[in-house]
C-alpha cells in the first residue's frame, strides 16, 4: 500500500476513518495516518462498515477491470487485423473506450494499443521459434506486409525476424571477455549493436548465460578489436560516456521504455523504482519497473545500477550488490 503497488489491488482495500472512504492499495491519493487506516478484505466488507468507494481509484471497478482485460485479451489474441481500434474493441465488449483504457492501465500498466503490440510480438516470436515460415507468421499475427513488420520489429525486437527465428538461429554474435577492476566483463554484439554486457568472475558461467539468452545463435569469440569494448571498460571504471553504443537487444514495449528511461538518469545520481515508474507516467507499475531493471541484458550501457529503493538501500543487482555499490561510488566521484 505504501508503495502504491497495483499488484496488491484486489487482495484488500484500505479505509480511512477521517474521510469515510475506502481505496485500492494503489490509490494515487496521499496516504492517511496509520491510526486512521483500516483494512478490509473486500469492498463489501468496507461498505458494510459504512465506507464509500474512492472516486480516484474506484475500487468497485476492480472486478470489472479484470474481466474486461481478460475478455479484451482473448479478442486481441484471436485477431488477425493489422490493428484493432480501441473504439471497435470497446464496442465488442459493450463498454466505453475510456473505461477500457483505464482497465488496461490498471491491470497491465500499458495502453490497449501497447498491450496489443506486445501481445502480437509474443505470438510472433513464438511462431518464429516454432519454425513457422516468416511470411505466414506475419500474416498470422496481423502484420499487413513483410516490409511493415521489418519496420516495426526492428525497433521493438532489436532484431530482424529472420535473426530472431528459433532463439537466434542465423544470428552471429561475437563475444569478448575483458578484465576490469570489477572482475570479468563479457561483451557480446552482432554487427548491428551490443546484445549483452555481463559482469562476473567465471568466464564459463558468463558464456553460459549468453547461450541461455540466444540458444541457437552462432556464438563465437570475437577478435576483441571493436571500439565499443574499451568504451564499456571505461564506463565500468566510472568514466563518462565518450561514444554512443548501438544496441541489438530483445525487449517488450514496456522493457524498452524502462531501459530508455534508465539511460536518462545522469551519472552520479540515482533514482528510485517509484520515481522511474512515475517518469514513465505509470506510477502503479513499480514492480514491473523493478522486473525490467532485473532483466536488463546490457548492464552499464543501460545503467540499471542507478536505480535504488525508496529507503535508499541498493536493492538487488543481477551482477552482485558489491559491484552495484562500486559503480555508484565511482560515478559519484567522477561526475
Ligand atoms: Zn482511492
Tab-separated table of N, CA and C and ligand atoms in Angstrom, residues 14 21-24 26-29 31 53-59, ligand 1:
chain	number	residue	atom	x	y	z
A	14	UNK	N	-8.168	-0.505	1.689
A	14	UNK	CA	-7.990	0.169	2.962
A	14	UNK	C	-8.997	1.310	3.082
A	21	UNK	N	-13.923	6.980	3.313
A	21	UNK	CA	-13.855	6.340	2.004
A	21	UNK	C	-12.911	5.142	2.068
A	22	UNK	N	-13.050	4.258	1.103
A	22	UNK	CA	-12.091	3.151	1.011
A	22	UNK	C	-11.466	3.127	-0.378
A	23	UNK	N	-10.215	2.618	-0.441
A	23	UNK	CA	-9.386	2.701	-1.642
A	23	UNK	C	-8.731	1.360	-1.934
A	24	UNK	N	-8.353	1.200	-3.206
A	24	UNK	CA	-7.497	0.070	-3.547
A	24	UNK	C	-6.064	0.420	-3.112
A	26	UNK	N	-3.329	0.678	-4.594
A	26	UNK	CA	-2.526	1.523	-5.479
A	26	UNK	C	-3.056	2.942	-5.600
A	27	UNK	N	-4.072	3.307	-4.825
A	27	UNK	CA	-4.674	4.647	-4.980
A	27	UNK	C	-3.594	5.736	-4.972
A	28	UNK	N	-3.649	6.660	-5.952
A	28	UNK	CA	-2.614	7.700	-6.015
A	28	UNK	C	-2.763	8.769	-4.917
A	29	UNK	N	-3.872	8.761	-4.203
A	29	UNK	CA	-4.086	9.812	-3.194
A	29	UNK	C	-3.047	9.739	-2.070
A	31	UNK	N	-1.281	9.283	1.428
A	31	UNK	CA	-1.526	8.215	2.386
A	31	UNK	C	-2.060	8.782	3.696
A	53	UNK	N	-16.779	4.039	-1.748
A	53	UNK	CA	-15.636	3.859	-2.652
A	53	UNK	C	-15.001	5.193	-3.045
A	54	UNK	N	-13.684	5.224	-3.125
A	54	UNK	CA	-12.936	6.419	-3.508
A	54	UNK	C	-13.234	6.756	-4.964
A	55	UNK	N	-13.314	8.044	-5.280
A	55	UNK	CA	-13.598	8.415	-6.675
A	55	UNK	C	-12.358	8.453	-7.535
A	56	UNK	N	-11.199	8.469	-6.889
A	56	UNK	CA	-9.977	8.491	-7.707
A	56	UNK	C	-9.592	7.090	-8.154
A	57	UNK	N	-9.564	6.150	-7.210
A	57	UNK	CA	-9.057	4.828	-7.591
A	57	UNK	C	-10.186	3.842	-7.902
A	58	UNK	N	-11.426	4.234	-7.632
A	58	UNK	CA	-12.609	3.430	-7.990
A	58	UNK	C	-12.449	1.945	-7.678
A	59	UNK	N	-12.344	1.618	-6.415
A	59	UNK	CA	-12.134	0.198	-6.067
A	59	UNK	C	-13.268	-0.708	-6.550
B	1	LIG	ZN1	-8.552	5.992	-3.607
